[in-house]
């Protein structure tokens, strides 16, 4: 299975490592043609405004929307912001793949980053999941039909919506690969 990682900006190398540990073949995506050879795509964390500008510059916005209409996409932190239908603080354009409103930098400056432990029950395990939050957004509204897989302080932080997964934290920075494996399972069930 070929899994793409959008490699314009941000921590795409960490995602590539986590996907390889979970058993995927990884392809770095910088051009629209690379979307033709992948089965699913990860949009990494980083800085969503810069990533959006680069997507526009490389003519990737529409190809990414078309890809997301038929194949699984997993966005983490800035990647989740880019997948939302609505971005707040400040408003900015996005791909609109997951019906949700996301507020950027929502924990404020005093909480630039933190590591939390979340229940892993929804992912089918008793072990907790480590969640690294870095200038993280908060999902303020989530469309009907989405499934919340993990919450932190009462807010959804890992959600599944149709083909897609979105996390407001950085699973690629933790040792386990359970969340990446979940994404690979989604790609497999989509292909099957
Ligand atoms: N604060 C960043 C943004 O708004 C996201 C941070 C991250 O991806 N760690 O794009």
mmCIF file with all atom_site columns, C-alpha atoms and ligand atoms in Angstrom:
data_model
loop_
_atom_site.group_PDB
_atom_site.id
_atom_site.type_symbol
_atom_site.label_atom_id
_atom_site.label_alt_id
_atom_site.label_comp_id
_atom_site.label_asym_id
_atom_site.label_entity_id
_atom_site.label_seq_id
_atom_site.pdbx_PDB_ins_code
_atom_site.Cartn_x
_atom_site.Cartn_y
_atom_site.Cartn_z
_atom_site.occupancy
_atom_site.B_iso_or_equiv
_atom_site.pdbx_formal_charge
_atom_site.auth_seq_id
_atom_site.auth_comp_id
_atom_site.auth_asym_id
_atom_site.auth_atom_id
_atom_site.pdbx_PDB_model_num
ATOM   1   C CA . UNK A 1 1   ? 0.000   0.000  0.000   1.00 0.00 ? 1   UNK A CA 1
ATOM   2   C CA . UNK A 1 2   ? 1.362   3.428  -0.990  1.00 0.00 ? 2   UNK A CA 1
ATOM   3   C CA . UNK A 1 3   ? 0.674   6.208  1.465   1.00 0.00 ? 3   UNK A CA 1
ATOM   4   C CA . UNK A 1 4   ? 1.496   9.773  0.534   1.00 0.00 ? 4   UNK A CA 1
ATOM   5   C CA . UNK A 1 5   ? 2.725   12.408 2.949   1.00 0.00 ? 5   UNK A CA 1
ATOM   6   C CA . UNK A 1 6   ? 2.242   15.994 1.856   1.00 0.00 ? 6   UNK A CA 1
ATOM   7   C CA . UNK A 1 7   ? 5.835   17.214 1.981   1.00 0.00 ? 7   UNK A CA 1
ATOM   8   C CA . UNK A 1 8   ? 5.565   20.973 1.463   1.00 0.00 ? 8   UNK A CA 1
ATOM   9   C CA . UNK A 1 9   ? 6.224   22.116 5.029   1.00 0.00 ? 9   UNK A CA 1
ATOM   10  C CA . UNK A 1 10  ? 6.040   20.842 8.605   1.00 0.00 ? 10  UNK A CA 1
ATOM   11  C CA . UNK A 1 11  ? 6.953   17.534 10.192  1.00 0.00 ? 11  UNK A CA 1
ATOM   12  C CA . UNK A 1 12  ? 6.326   15.239 7.227   1.00 0.00 ? 12  UNK A CA 1
ATOM   13  C CA . UNK A 1 13  ? 9.483   13.195 7.916   1.00 0.00 ? 13  UNK A CA 1
ATOM   14  C CA . UNK A 1 14  ? 8.188   12.126 11.329  1.00 0.00 ? 14  UNK A CA 1
ATOM   15  C CA . UNK A 1 15  ? 4.967   10.937 9.678   1.00 0.00 ? 15  UNK A CA 1
ATOM   16  C CA . UNK A 1 16  ? 6.928   9.030  7.058   1.00 0.00 ? 16  UNK A CA 1
ATOM   17  C CA . UNK A 1 17  ? 8.772   7.196  9.863   1.00 0.00 ? 17  UNK A CA 1
ATOM   18  C CA . UNK A 1 18  ? 5.553   6.399  11.752  1.00 0.00 ? 18  UNK A CA 1
ATOM   19  C CA . UNK A 1 19  ? 3.857   5.117  8.577   1.00 0.00 ? 19  UNK A CA 1
ATOM   20  C CA . UNK A 1 20  ? 6.844   2.926  7.734   1.00 0.00 ? 20  UNK A CA 1
ATOM   21  C CA . UNK A 1 21  ? 6.805   1.480  11.274  1.00 0.00 ? 21  UNK A CA 1
ATOM   22  C CA . UNK A 1 22  ? 3.114   0.715  10.732  1.00 0.00 ? 22  UNK A CA 1
ATOM   23  C CA . UNK A 1 23  ? 3.968   -1.155 7.519   1.00 0.00 ? 23  UNK A CA 1
ATOM   24  C CA . UNK A 1 24  ? 3.267   1.317  4.705   1.00 0.00 ? 24  UNK A CA 1
ATOM   25  C CA . UNK A 1 25  ? 5.332   2.306  1.686   1.00 0.00 ? 25  UNK A CA 1
ATOM   26  C CA . UNK A 1 26  ? 5.669   6.100  1.854   1.00 0.00 ? 26  UNK A CA 1
ATOM   27  C CA . UNK A 1 27  ? 5.673   8.552  -1.039  1.00 0.00 ? 27  UNK A CA 1
ATOM   28  C CA . UNK A 1 28  ? 6.416   12.229 -0.461  1.00 0.00 ? 28  UNK A CA 1
ATOM   29  C CA . UNK A 1 29  ? 3.852   14.348 -2.288  1.00 0.00 ? 29  UNK A CA 1
ATOM   30  C CA . UNK A 1 30  ? 4.821   17.726 -3.764  1.00 0.00 ? 30  UNK A CA 1
ATOM   31  C CA . UNK A 1 31  ? 3.088   17.572 -7.152  1.00 0.00 ? 31  UNK A CA 1
ATOM   32  C CA . UNK A 1 32  ? -0.467  16.737 -8.185  1.00 0.00 ? 32  UNK A CA 1
ATOM   33  C CA . UNK A 1 33  ? 0.730   13.790 -10.323 1.00 0.00 ? 33  UNK A CA 1
ATOM   34  C CA . UNK A 1 34  ? 1.990   12.022 -7.172  1.00 0.00 ? 34  UNK A CA 1
ATOM   35  C CA . UNK A 1 35  ? -1.611  11.805 -5.942  1.00 0.00 ? 35  UNK A CA 1
ATOM   36  C CA . UNK A 1 36  ? -2.291  9.306  -8.743  1.00 0.00 ? 36  UNK A CA 1
ATOM   37  C CA . UNK A 1 37  ? -0.004  6.667  -7.244  1.00 0.00 ? 37  UNK A CA 1
ATOM   38  C CA . UNK A 1 38  ? -1.100  6.755  -3.595  1.00 0.00 ? 38  UNK A CA 1
ATOM   39  C CA . UNK A 1 39  ? -3.962  5.063  -1.746  1.00 0.00 ? 39  UNK A CA 1
ATOM   40  C CA . UNK A 1 40  ? -4.211  7.555  1.128   1.00 0.00 ? 40  UNK A CA 1
ATOM   41  C CA . UNK A 1 41  ? -2.585  10.823 2.174   1.00 0.00 ? 41  UNK A CA 1
ATOM   42  C CA . UNK A 1 42  ? -1.295  12.324 5.418   1.00 0.00 ? 42  UNK A CA 1
ATOM   43  C CA . UNK A 1 43  ? -1.289  16.101 5.829   1.00 0.00 ? 43  UNK A CA 1
ATOM   44  C CA . UNK A 1 44  ? 1.245   16.787 8.592   1.00 0.00 ? 44  UNK A CA 1
ATOM   45  C CA . UNK A 1 45  ? 1.468   19.358 11.355  1.00 0.00 ? 45  UNK A CA 1
ATOM   46  C CA . UNK A 1 46  ? 3.370   22.544 10.778  1.00 0.00 ? 46  UNK A CA 1
ATOM   47  C CA . UNK A 1 47  ? 1.992   25.961 9.987   1.00 0.00 ? 47  UNK A CA 1
ATOM   48  C CA . UNK A 1 48  ? -1.332  25.845 8.183   1.00 0.00 ? 48  UNK A CA 1
ATOM   49  C CA . UNK A 1 49  ? -1.089  29.315 6.611   1.00 0.00 ? 49  UNK A CA 1
ATOM   50  C CA . UNK A 1 50  ? 2.335   28.573 5.076   1.00 0.00 ? 50  UNK A CA 1
ATOM   51  C CA . UNK A 1 51  ? 1.186   25.131 3.944   1.00 0.00 ? 51  UNK A CA 1
ATOM   52  C CA . UNK A 1 52  ? -1.921  26.635 2.330   1.00 0.00 ? 52  UNK A CA 1
ATOM   53  C CA . UNK A 1 53  ? 0.198   29.213 0.454   1.00 0.00 ? 53  UNK A CA 1
ATOM   54  C CA . UNK A 1 54  ? 2.466   26.433 -0.812  1.00 0.00 ? 54  UNK A CA 1
ATOM   55  C CA . UNK A 1 55  ? -0.549  24.320 -1.847  1.00 0.00 ? 55  UNK A CA 1
ATOM   56  C CA . UNK A 1 56  ? -1.848  27.294 -3.817  1.00 0.00 ? 56  UNK A CA 1
ATOM   57  C CA . UNK A 1 57  ? 1.571   27.975 -5.339  1.00 0.00 ? 57  UNK A CA 1
ATOM   58  C CA . UNK A 1 58  ? 1.987   24.369 -6.481  1.00 0.00 ? 58  UNK A CA 1
ATOM   59  C CA . UNK A 1 59  ? -1.600  24.135 -7.798  1.00 0.00 ? 59  UNK A CA 1
ATOM   60  C CA . UNK A 1 60  ? -2.501  21.442 -5.286  1.00 0.00 ? 60  UNK A CA 1
ATOM   61  C CA . UNK A 1 61  ? -5.705  22.799 -3.748  1.00 0.00 ? 61  UNK A CA 1
ATOM   62  C CA . UNK A 1 62  ? -8.195  21.389 -6.271  1.00 0.00 ? 62  UNK A CA 1
ATOM   63  C CA . UNK A 1 63  ? -6.274  18.103 -6.807  1.00 0.00 ? 63  UNK A CA 1
ATOM   64  C CA . UNK A 1 64  ? -6.231  17.597 -3.022  1.00 0.00 ? 64  UNK A CA 1
ATOM   65  C CA . UNK A 1 65  ? -9.986  18.262 -2.800  1.00 0.00 ? 65  UNK A CA 1
ATOM   66  C CA . UNK A 1 66  ? -10.616 15.761 -5.586  1.00 0.00 ? 66  UNK A CA 1
ATOM   67  C CA . UNK A 1 67  ? -8.328  13.200 -3.932  1.00 0.00 ? 67  UNK A CA 1
ATOM   68  C CA . UNK A 1 68  ? -10.112 13.639 -0.589  1.00 0.00 ? 68  UNK A CA 1
ATOM   69  C CA . UNK A 1 69  ? -13.495 13.091 -2.212  1.00 0.00 ? 69  UNK A CA 1
ATOM   70  C CA . UNK A 1 70  ? -12.592 9.468  -2.976  1.00 0.00 ? 70  UNK A CA 1
ATOM   71  C CA . UNK A 1 71  ? -9.562  8.445  -0.863  1.00 0.00 ? 71  UNK A CA 1
ATOM   72  C CA . UNK A 1 72  ? -8.719  8.613  2.865   1.00 0.00 ? 72  UNK A CA 1
ATOM   73  C CA . UNK A 1 73  ? -6.846  11.622 4.223   1.00 0.00 ? 73  UNK A CA 1
ATOM   74  C CA . UNK A 1 74  ? -5.380  11.926 7.737   1.00 0.00 ? 74  UNK A CA 1
ATOM   75  C CA . UNK A 1 75  ? -4.583  15.439 8.961   1.00 0.00 ? 75  UNK A CA 1
ATOM   76  C CA . UNK A 1 76  ? -2.693  16.196 12.157  1.00 0.00 ? 76  UNK A CA 1
ATOM   77  C CA . UNK A 1 77  ? -2.733  19.611 13.844  1.00 0.00 ? 77  UNK A CA 1
ATOM   78  C CA . UNK A 1 78  ? -2.122  22.062 10.959  1.00 0.00 ? 78  UNK A CA 1
ATOM   79  C CA . UNK A 1 79  ? -3.227  19.201 8.692   1.00 0.00 ? 79  UNK A CA 1
ATOM   80  C CA . UNK A 1 80  ? -6.530  18.942 10.603  1.00 0.00 ? 80  UNK A CA 1
ATOM   81  C CA . UNK A 1 81  ? -6.978  22.705 10.236  1.00 0.00 ? 81  UNK A CA 1
ATOM   82  C CA . UNK A 1 82  ? -6.508  22.359 6.482   1.00 0.00 ? 82  UNK A CA 1
ATOM   83  C CA . UNK A 1 83  ? -9.125  19.564 6.317   1.00 0.00 ? 83  UNK A CA 1
ATOM   84  C CA . UNK A 1 84  ? -11.858 21.522 8.124   1.00 0.00 ? 84  UNK A CA 1
ATOM   85  C CA . UNK A 1 85  ? -14.828 23.174 6.446   1.00 0.00 ? 85  UNK A CA 1
ATOM   86  C CA . UNK A 1 86  ? -14.405 26.239 8.683   1.00 0.00 ? 86  UNK A CA 1
ATOM   87  C CA . UNK A 1 87  ? -11.287 27.806 10.202  1.00 0.00 ? 87  UNK A CA 1
ATOM   88  C CA . UNK A 1 88  ? -11.417 30.426 12.969  1.00 0.00 ? 88  UNK A CA 1
ATOM   89  C CA . UNK A 1 89  ? -8.814  32.711 14.603  1.00 0.00 ? 89  UNK A CA 1
ATOM   90  C CA . UNK A 1 90  ? -8.388  34.043 11.996  1.00 0.00 ? 90  UNK A CA 1
ATOM   91  C CA . UNK A 1 91  ? -10.622 32.614 9.267   1.00 0.00 ? 91  UNK A CA 1
ATOM   92  C CA . UNK A 1 92  ? -8.661  31.078 6.401   1.00 0.00 ? 92  UNK A CA 1
ATOM   93  C CA . UNK A 1 93  ? -9.318  28.926 3.354   1.00 0.00 ? 93  UNK A CA 1
ATOM   94  C CA . UNK A 1 94  ? -9.168  25.146 3.692   1.00 0.00 ? 94  UNK A CA 1
ATOM   95  C CA . UNK A 1 95  ? -9.868  21.952 1.799   1.00 0.00 ? 95  UNK A CA 1
ATOM   96  C CA . UNK A 1 96  ? -13.266 21.330 3.403   1.00 0.00 ? 96  UNK A CA 1
ATOM   97  C CA . UNK A 1 97  ? -12.885 17.562 3.698   1.00 0.00 ? 97  UNK A CA 1
ATOM   98  C CA . UNK A 1 98  ? -14.312 17.198 7.230   1.00 0.00 ? 98  UNK A CA 1
ATOM   99  C CA . UNK A 1 99  ? -17.424 19.031 8.368   1.00 0.00 ? 99  UNK A CA 1
ATOM   100 C CA . UNK A 1 100 ? -16.025 20.820 11.412  1.00 0.00 ? 100 UNK A CA 1
ATOM   101 C CA . UNK A 1 101 ? -15.098 24.280 12.673  1.00 0.00 ? 101 UNK A CA 1
ATOM   102 C CA . UNK A 1 102 ? -11.558 24.487 14.019  1.00 0.00 ? 102 UNK A CA 1
ATOM   103 C CA . UNK A 1 103 ? -10.101 27.315 16.073  1.00 0.00 ? 103 UNK A CA 1
ATOM   104 C CA . UNK A 1 104 ? -6.375  27.773 15.548  1.00 0.00 ? 104 UNK A CA 1
ATOM   105 C CA . UNK A 1 105 ? -3.930  28.236 18.441  1.00 0.00 ? 105 UNK A CA 1
ATOM   106 C CA . UNK A 1 106 ? -6.868  27.693 20.751  1.00 0.00 ? 106 UNK A CA 1
ATOM   107 C CA . UNK A 1 107 ? -5.027  26.824 23.974  1.00 0.00 ? 107 UNK A CA 1
ATOM   108 C CA . UNK A 1 108 ? -3.433  30.266 24.132  1.00 0.00 ? 108 UNK A CA 1
ATOM   109 C CA . UNK A 1 109 ? 0.205   31.234 24.358  1.00 0.00 ? 109 UNK A CA 1
ATOM   110 C CA . UNK A 1 110 ? 0.759   29.980 27.887  1.00 0.00 ? 110 UNK A CA 1
ATOM   111 C CA . UNK A 1 111 ? 0.056   26.456 26.673  1.00 0.00 ? 111 UNK A CA 1
ATOM   112 C CA . UNK A 1 112 ? 2.337   26.373 23.660  1.00 0.00 ? 112 UNK A CA 1
ATOM   113 C CA . UNK A 1 113 ? 2.855   22.663 24.002  1.00 0.00 ? 113 UNK A CA 1
ATOM   114 C CA . UNK A 1 114 ? 2.034   19.802 26.352  1.00 0.00 ? 114 UNK A CA 1
ATOM   115 C CA . UNK A 1 115 ? 1.943   16.046 26.469  1.00 0.00 ? 115 UNK A CA 1
ATOM   116 C CA . UNK A 1 116 ? -1.305  14.427 27.607  1.00 0.00 ? 116 UNK A CA 1
ATOM   117 C CA . UNK A 1 117 ? -2.483  10.859 28.015  1.00 0.00 ? 117 UNK A CA 1
ATOM   118 C CA . UNK A 1 118 ? -5.802  9.939  26.446  1.00 0.00 ? 118 UNK A CA 1
ATOM   119 C CA . UNK A 1 119 ? -8.026  6.912  26.769  1.00 0.00 ? 119 UNK A CA 1
ATOM   120 C CA . UNK A 1 120 ? -7.373  4.444  23.967  1.00 0.00 ? 120 UNK A CA 1
ATOM   121 C CA . UNK A 1 121 ? -10.654 2.537  24.295  1.00 0.00 ? 121 UNK A CA 1
ATOM   122 C CA . UNK A 1 122 ? -12.116 3.810  21.046  1.00 0.00 ? 122 UNK A CA 1
ATOM   123 C CA . UNK A 1 123 ? -9.038  2.513  19.244  1.00 0.00 ? 123 UNK A CA 1
ATOM   124 C CA . UNK A 1 124 ? -9.600  -0.928 20.641  1.00 0.00 ? 124 UNK A CA 1
ATOM   125 C CA . UNK A 1 125 ? -7.018  -1.041 23.417  1.00 0.00 ? 125 UNK A CA 1
ATOM   126 C CA . UNK A 1 126 ? -6.682  -0.527 27.172  1.00 0.00 ? 126 UNK A CA 1
ATOM   127 C CA . UNK A 1 127 ? -3.383  1.309  26.825  1.00 0.00 ? 127 UNK A CA 1
ATOM   128 C CA . UNK A 1 128 ? -3.540  5.067  26.933  1.00 0.00 ? 128 UNK A CA 1
ATOM   129 C CA . UNK A 1 129 ? -2.480  7.094  23.915  1.00 0.00 ? 129 UNK A CA 1
ATOM   130 C CA . UNK A 1 130 ? 0.219   9.726  24.320  1.00 0.00 ? 130 UNK A CA 1
ATOM   131 C CA . UNK A 1 131 ? -0.861  13.008 22.728  1.00 0.00 ? 131 UNK A CA 1
ATOM   132 C CA . UNK A 1 132 ? 1.645   15.773 21.981  1.00 0.00 ? 132 UNK A CA 1
ATOM   133 C CA . UNK A 1 133 ? -0.092  19.140 21.521  1.00 0.00 ? 133 UNK A CA 1
ATOM   134 C CA . UNK A 1 134 ? 1.888   21.975 19.893  1.00 0.00 ? 134 UNK A CA 1
ATOM   135 C CA . UNK A 1 135 ? 0.100   25.315 19.378  1.00 0.00 ? 135 UNK A CA 1
ATOM   136 C CA . UNK A 1 136 ? -2.889  23.096 18.852  1.00 0.00 ? 136 UNK A CA 1
ATOM   137 C CA . UNK A 1 137 ? -6.318  23.954 17.507  1.00 0.00 ? 137 UNK A CA 1
ATOM   138 C CA . UNK A 1 138 ? -9.611  23.046 19.195  1.00 0.00 ? 138 UNK A CA 1
ATOM   139 C CA . UNK A 1 139 ? -12.501 21.510 17.252  1.00 0.00 ? 139 UNK A CA 1
ATOM   140 C CA . UNK A 1 140 ? -15.388 23.846 18.152  1.00 0.00 ? 140 UNK A CA 1
ATOM   141 C CA . UNK A 1 141 ? -18.050 22.183 16.038  1.00 0.00 ? 141 UNK A CA 1
ATOM   142 C CA . UNK A 1 142 ? -18.177 18.723 14.534  1.00 0.00 ? 142 UNK A CA 1
ATOM   143 C CA . UNK A 1 143 ? -20.686 17.652 11.897  1.00 0.00 ? 143 UNK A CA 1
ATOM   144 C CA . UNK A 1 144 ? -23.187 14.866 12.459  1.00 0.00 ? 144 UNK A CA 1
ATOM   145 C CA . UNK A 1 145 ? -21.934 11.470 11.502  1.00 0.00 ? 145 UNK A CA 1
ATOM   146 C CA . UNK A 1 146 ? -18.382 12.076 12.705  1.00 0.00 ? 146 UNK A CA 1
ATOM   147 C CA . UNK A 1 147 ? -17.093 9.682  15.369  1.00 0.00 ? 147 UNK A CA 1
ATOM   148 C CA . UNK A 1 148 ? -15.042 11.030 18.268  1.00 0.00 ? 148 UNK A CA 1
ATOM   149 C CA . UNK A 1 149 ? -12.211 8.583  19.006  1.00 0.00 ? 149 UNK A CA 1
ATOM   150 C CA . UNK A 1 150 ? -10.508 10.590 21.762  1.00 0.00 ? 150 UNK A CA 1
ATOM   151 C CA . UNK A 1 151 ? -11.194 13.709 23.810  1.00 0.00 ? 151 UNK A CA 1
ATOM   152 C CA . UNK A 1 152 ? -9.024  15.984 25.926  1.00 0.00 ? 152 UNK A CA 1
ATOM   153 C CA . UNK A 1 153 ? -10.495 18.424 28.459  1.00 0.00 ? 153 UNK A CA 1
ATOM   154 C CA . UNK A 1 154 ? -13.934 17.704 27.000  1.00 0.00 ? 154 UNK A CA 1
ATOM   155 C CA . UNK A 1 155 ? -13.027 18.553 23.389  1.00 0.00 ? 155 UNK A CA 1
ATOM   156 C CA . UNK A 1 156 ? -12.716 16.053 20.532  1.00 0.00 ? 156 UNK A CA 1
ATOM   157 C CA . UNK A 1 157 ? -9.030  15.653 19.587  1.00 0.00 ? 157 UNK A CA 1
ATOM   158 C CA . UNK A 1 158 ? -9.140  12.572 17.341  1.00 0.00 ? 158 UNK A CA 1
ATOM   159 C CA . UNK A 1 159 ? -12.094 12.189 14.999  1.00 0.00 ? 159 UNK A CA 1
ATOM   160 C CA . UNK A 1 160 ? -13.144 9.942  12.179  1.00 0.00 ? 160 UNK A CA 1
ATOM   161 C CA . UNK A 1 161 ? -15.422 11.347 9.513   1.00 0.00 ? 161 UNK A CA 1
ATOM   162 C CA . UNK A 1 162 ? -16.298 9.141  6.576   1.00 0.00 ? 162 UNK A CA 1
ATOM   163 C CA . UNK A 1 163 ? -13.049 8.315  4.794   1.00 0.00 ? 163 UNK A CA 1
ATOM   164 C CA . UNK A 1 164 ? -10.993 10.674 6.904   1.00 0.00 ? 164 UNK A CA 1
ATOM   165 C CA . UNK A 1 165 ? -9.178  10.963 10.217  1.00 0.00 ? 165 UNK A CA 1
ATOM   166 C CA . UNK A 1 166 ? -8.171  14.198 11.937  1.00 0.00 ? 166 UNK A CA 1
ATOM   167 C CA . UNK A 1 167 ? -6.125  14.741 15.102  1.00 0.00 ? 167 UNK A CA 1
ATOM   168 C CA . UNK A 1 168 ? -5.442  18.075 16.796  1.00 0.00 ? 168 UNK A CA 1
ATOM   169 C CA . UNK A 1 169 ? -2.251  16.588 18.263  1.00 0.00 ? 169 UNK A CA 1
ATOM   170 C CA . UNK A 1 170 ? 0.857   14.924 16.769  1.00 0.00 ? 170 UNK A CA 1
ATOM   171 C CA . UNK A 1 171 ? 0.700   11.095 16.857  1.00 0.00 ? 171 UNK A CA 1
ATOM   172 C CA . UNK A 1 172 ? 3.809   11.000 14.635  1.00 0.00 ? 172 UNK A CA 1
ATOM   173 C CA . UNK A 1 173 ? 5.877   12.366 17.534  1.00 0.00 ? 173 UNK A CA 1
ATOM   174 C CA . UNK A 1 174 ? 5.007   9.471  19.880  1.00 0.00 ? 174 UNK A CA 1
ATOM   175 C CA . UNK A 1 175 ? 6.540   6.018  19.796  1.00 0.00 ? 175 UNK A CA 1
ATOM   176 C CA . UNK A 1 176 ? 3.371   3.969  19.276  1.00 0.00 ? 176 UNK A CA 1
ATOM   177 C CA . UNK A 1 177 ? 1.887   3.554  15.821  1.00 0.00 ? 177 UNK A CA 1
ATOM   178 C CA . UNK A 1 178 ? -1.691  2.670  16.770  1.00 0.00 ? 178 UNK A CA 1
ATOM   179 C CA . UNK A 1 179 ? -3.249  5.740  15.217  1.00 0.00 ? 179 UNK A CA 1
ATOM   180 C CA . UNK A 1 180 ? -1.246  5.343  12.016  1.00 0.00 ? 180 UNK A CA 1
ATOM   181 C CA . UNK A 1 181 ? -2.287  1.687  11.913  1.00 0.00 ? 181 UNK A CA 1
ATOM   182 C CA . UNK A 1 182 ? -5.917  2.790  12.222  1.00 0.00 ? 182 UNK A CA 1
ATOM   183 C CA . UNK A 1 183 ? -5.388  5.018  9.190   1.00 0.00 ? 183 UNK A CA 1
ATOM   184 C CA . UNK A 1 184 ? -3.851  2.145  7.207   1.00 0.00 ? 184 UNK A CA 1
ATOM   185 C CA . UNK A 1 185 ? -6.868  -0.016 8.108   1.00 0.00 ? 185 UNK A CA 1
ATOM   186 C CA . UNK A 1 186 ? -9.160  2.683  6.747   1.00 0.00 ? 186 UNK A CA 1
ATOM   187 C CA . UNK A 1 187 ? -7.197  2.757  3.496   1.00 0.00 ? 187 UNK A CA 1
ATOM   188 C CA . UNK A 1 188 ? -7.389  -1.028 3.243   1.00 0.00 ? 188 UNK A CA 1
ATOM   189 C CA . UNK A 1 189 ? -11.150 -1.100 3.794   1.00 0.00 ? 189 UNK A CA 1
ATOM   190 C CA . UNK A 1 190 ? -11.569 1.665  1.229   1.00 0.00 ? 190 UNK A CA 1
ATOM   191 C CA . UNK A 1 191 ? -9.513  -0.256 -1.349  1.00 0.00 ? 191 UNK A CA 1
ATOM   192 C CA . UNK A 1 192 ? -11.421 -3.459 -0.621  1.00 0.00 ? 192 UNK A CA 1
HETATM 193 N N1 . LIG B 2 .   ? -0.697  26.603 15.070  1.00 0.00 ? 1   LIG B N1 1
HETATM 194 C C1 . LIG B 2 .   ? -0.481  25.958 13.808  1.00 0.00 ? 1   LIG B C1 1
HETATM 195 C C2 . LIG B 2 .   ? -1.437  26.482 12.751  1.00 0.00 ? 1   LIG B C2 1
HETATM 196 O O1 . LIG B 2 .   ? -2.316  27.204 13.024  1.00 0.00 ? 1   LIG B O1 1
HETATM 197 C C3 . LIG B 2 .   ? -0.611  24.452 13.933  1.00 0.00 ? 1   LIG B C3 1
HETATM 198 C C4 . LIG B 2 .   ? 0.467   23.913 14.835  1.00 0.00 ? 1   LIG B C4 1
HETATM 199 C C5 . LIG B 2 .   ? 0.916   22.520 14.551  1.00 0.00 ? 1   LIG B C5 1
HETATM 200 O O2 . LIG B 2 .   ? 0.669   21.939 13.488  1.00 0.00 ? 1   LIG B O2 1
HETATM 201 N N2 . LIG B 2 .   ? 1.643   21.976 15.498  1.00 0.00 ? 1   LIG B N2 1
HETATM 202 O O3 . LIG B 2 .   ? -1.287  26.149 11.621  1.00 0.00 ? 1   LIG B O3 1
#
